[in-house]
XYZ file of C-alpha atoms in Angstrom:
153
model
C 0.000 0.000 0.000
C 1.493 3.338 -1.052
C 0.951 6.185 1.405
C 1.219 9.951 1.225
C 4.486 11.455 2.395
C 4.594 13.757 5.415
C 5.991 17.210 4.628
C 7.450 19.546 7.197
C 5.008 22.339 8.026
C 6.474 25.724 8.893
C 4.105 26.953 11.607
C 4.780 29.195 13.431
C 7.415 31.122 11.455
C 11.106 30.851 12.283
C 11.656 31.811 15.916
C 14.900 33.607 15.125
C 17.016 30.613 16.119
C 17.640 29.580 12.518
C 15.679 26.354 13.112
C 12.218 25.735 11.767
C 9.587 24.210 14.052
C 9.776 20.466 13.496
C 6.788 18.972 15.231
C 3.976 19.855 12.799
C 3.488 18.116 9.480
C 1.015 18.248 6.606
C -0.565 14.973 5.480
C -2.832 14.365 2.526
C -4.856 11.227 1.887
C -4.353 9.894 -1.642
C -6.330 7.286 -3.589
C -4.032 4.407 -2.567
C -4.780 5.207 1.107
C -8.526 4.579 0.779
C -10.041 1.274 1.901
C -13.222 -0.600 0.921
C -15.285 1.629 3.242
C -14.251 4.805 1.412
C -11.976 6.261 4.087
C -8.286 6.181 4.979
C -7.217 2.649 5.888
C -6.068 2.095 9.466
C -2.641 0.917 8.297
C -2.039 4.323 6.701
C -2.213 5.997 10.111
C 0.635 3.748 11.274
C 2.694 4.763 8.269
C 1.988 8.451 8.903
C 2.994 8.159 12.564
C 6.212 6.382 11.593
C 6.992 9.156 9.097
C 6.257 12.107 11.362
C 8.017 10.820 14.492
C 11.148 9.989 12.481
C 11.026 13.399 10.754
C 10.527 15.057 14.150
C 13.714 13.328 15.345
C 15.562 14.374 12.183
C 14.502 17.991 12.731
C 15.971 18.059 16.234
C 18.991 15.779 16.008
C 22.558 16.812 15.256
C 24.397 15.254 12.319
C 26.312 13.005 14.744
C 23.078 11.889 16.444
C 21.503 11.143 13.063
C 24.513 9.028 12.119
C 24.698 7.103 15.407
C 21.056 6.631 16.429
C 17.978 5.143 14.826
C 14.529 4.822 16.360
C 12.408 1.694 16.248
C 8.723 1.744 17.132
C 7.809 -0.857 19.726
C 4.195 0.082 20.423
C 1.416 2.177 18.871
C -2.018 2.786 20.354
C -4.426 4.576 18.016
C -7.746 6.123 18.967
C -9.799 6.942 15.881
C -12.138 9.923 16.409
C -13.385 10.586 12.860
C -12.729 9.059 9.439
C -10.418 10.777 6.970
C -11.249 10.768 3.261
C -9.589 11.079 -0.142
C -8.039 14.497 -0.631
C -8.407 15.561 2.997
C -5.782 18.063 4.068
C -4.647 16.783 7.449
C -2.022 17.912 9.918
C -0.083 15.908 12.468
C 1.457 17.324 15.632
C 4.087 15.278 17.481
C 5.125 15.767 21.111
C 7.607 13.802 23.208
C 5.832 12.957 26.462
C 8.468 11.002 28.361
C 11.758 9.156 28.376
C 12.878 6.060 30.254
C 16.293 4.573 29.552
C 16.379 3.781 25.838
C 12.648 4.414 25.400
C 10.815 7.566 24.329
C 7.082 8.112 24.403
C 5.371 10.283 21.786
C 1.843 11.575 21.329
C 0.739 12.362 17.791
C -2.549 14.104 17.017
C -3.899 14.084 13.468
C -6.374 16.854 12.656
C -8.542 18.010 9.799
C -8.815 21.715 10.497
C -9.818 21.999 14.143
C -11.302 18.468 14.289
C -9.266 15.665 15.832
C -9.242 12.686 13.471
C -6.941 10.380 15.462
C -4.765 10.363 18.549
C -1.751 8.077 18.686
C 0.417 7.192 21.669
C 3.602 5.417 20.721
C 6.704 4.041 22.391
C 10.002 4.022 20.547
C 13.426 2.559 21.334
C 16.700 4.351 20.651
C 19.112 2.033 18.815
C 22.865 2.498 18.409
C 23.624 2.220 14.675
C 27.012 0.535 15.272
C 25.916 -2.167 17.730
C 22.224 -2.380 16.719
C 21.444 -2.524 20.449
C 19.253 -0.235 22.551
C 21.025 2.774 24.000
C 19.985 5.190 26.705
C 18.625 8.479 25.413
C 21.165 11.188 26.240
C 20.073 13.967 28.612
C 20.790 16.588 25.933
C 18.408 14.792 23.553
C 15.759 14.564 26.291
C 16.117 18.314 26.907
C 15.873 19.157 23.207
C 12.779 16.984 22.639
C 11.137 18.269 25.802
C 11.753 21.911 24.888
C 10.442 21.347 21.342
C 7.265 19.788 22.759
C 6.816 22.833 24.981
C 7.542 25.287 22.155
C 10.801 26.450 23.770
C 13.765 27.226 21.527
């Protein structure tokens, strides 16, 4: 199943730090995303969450962190509030909600305008690219994710 790609959304404008906000993304349902009931298939939401959490990480991580760390999803819990349909312009907002050892918890909310379409809680594991083993999330990374979730530069 082919899914729409998540594109970085620049809202609000640059805060003067030289970095764009990296926790809001535009999503658009395409024909391949639609199931037999005429709305976006549940599996597409998983793909969108994978895309936006990874892009959120890429927007906050240094080049060294990007080269030495990958994230693997270990749990997703999706609450569907409303169906999404072909051509819908959707947005996804990602927030880190906690860290424990090598794990990070994220909440993602998908909206159509001001309506919540789905809410996703997910748990991810930080993996060292060299050893392919879990590694503790560094305090600096925790601080950066936490500040981004709070809207702090």
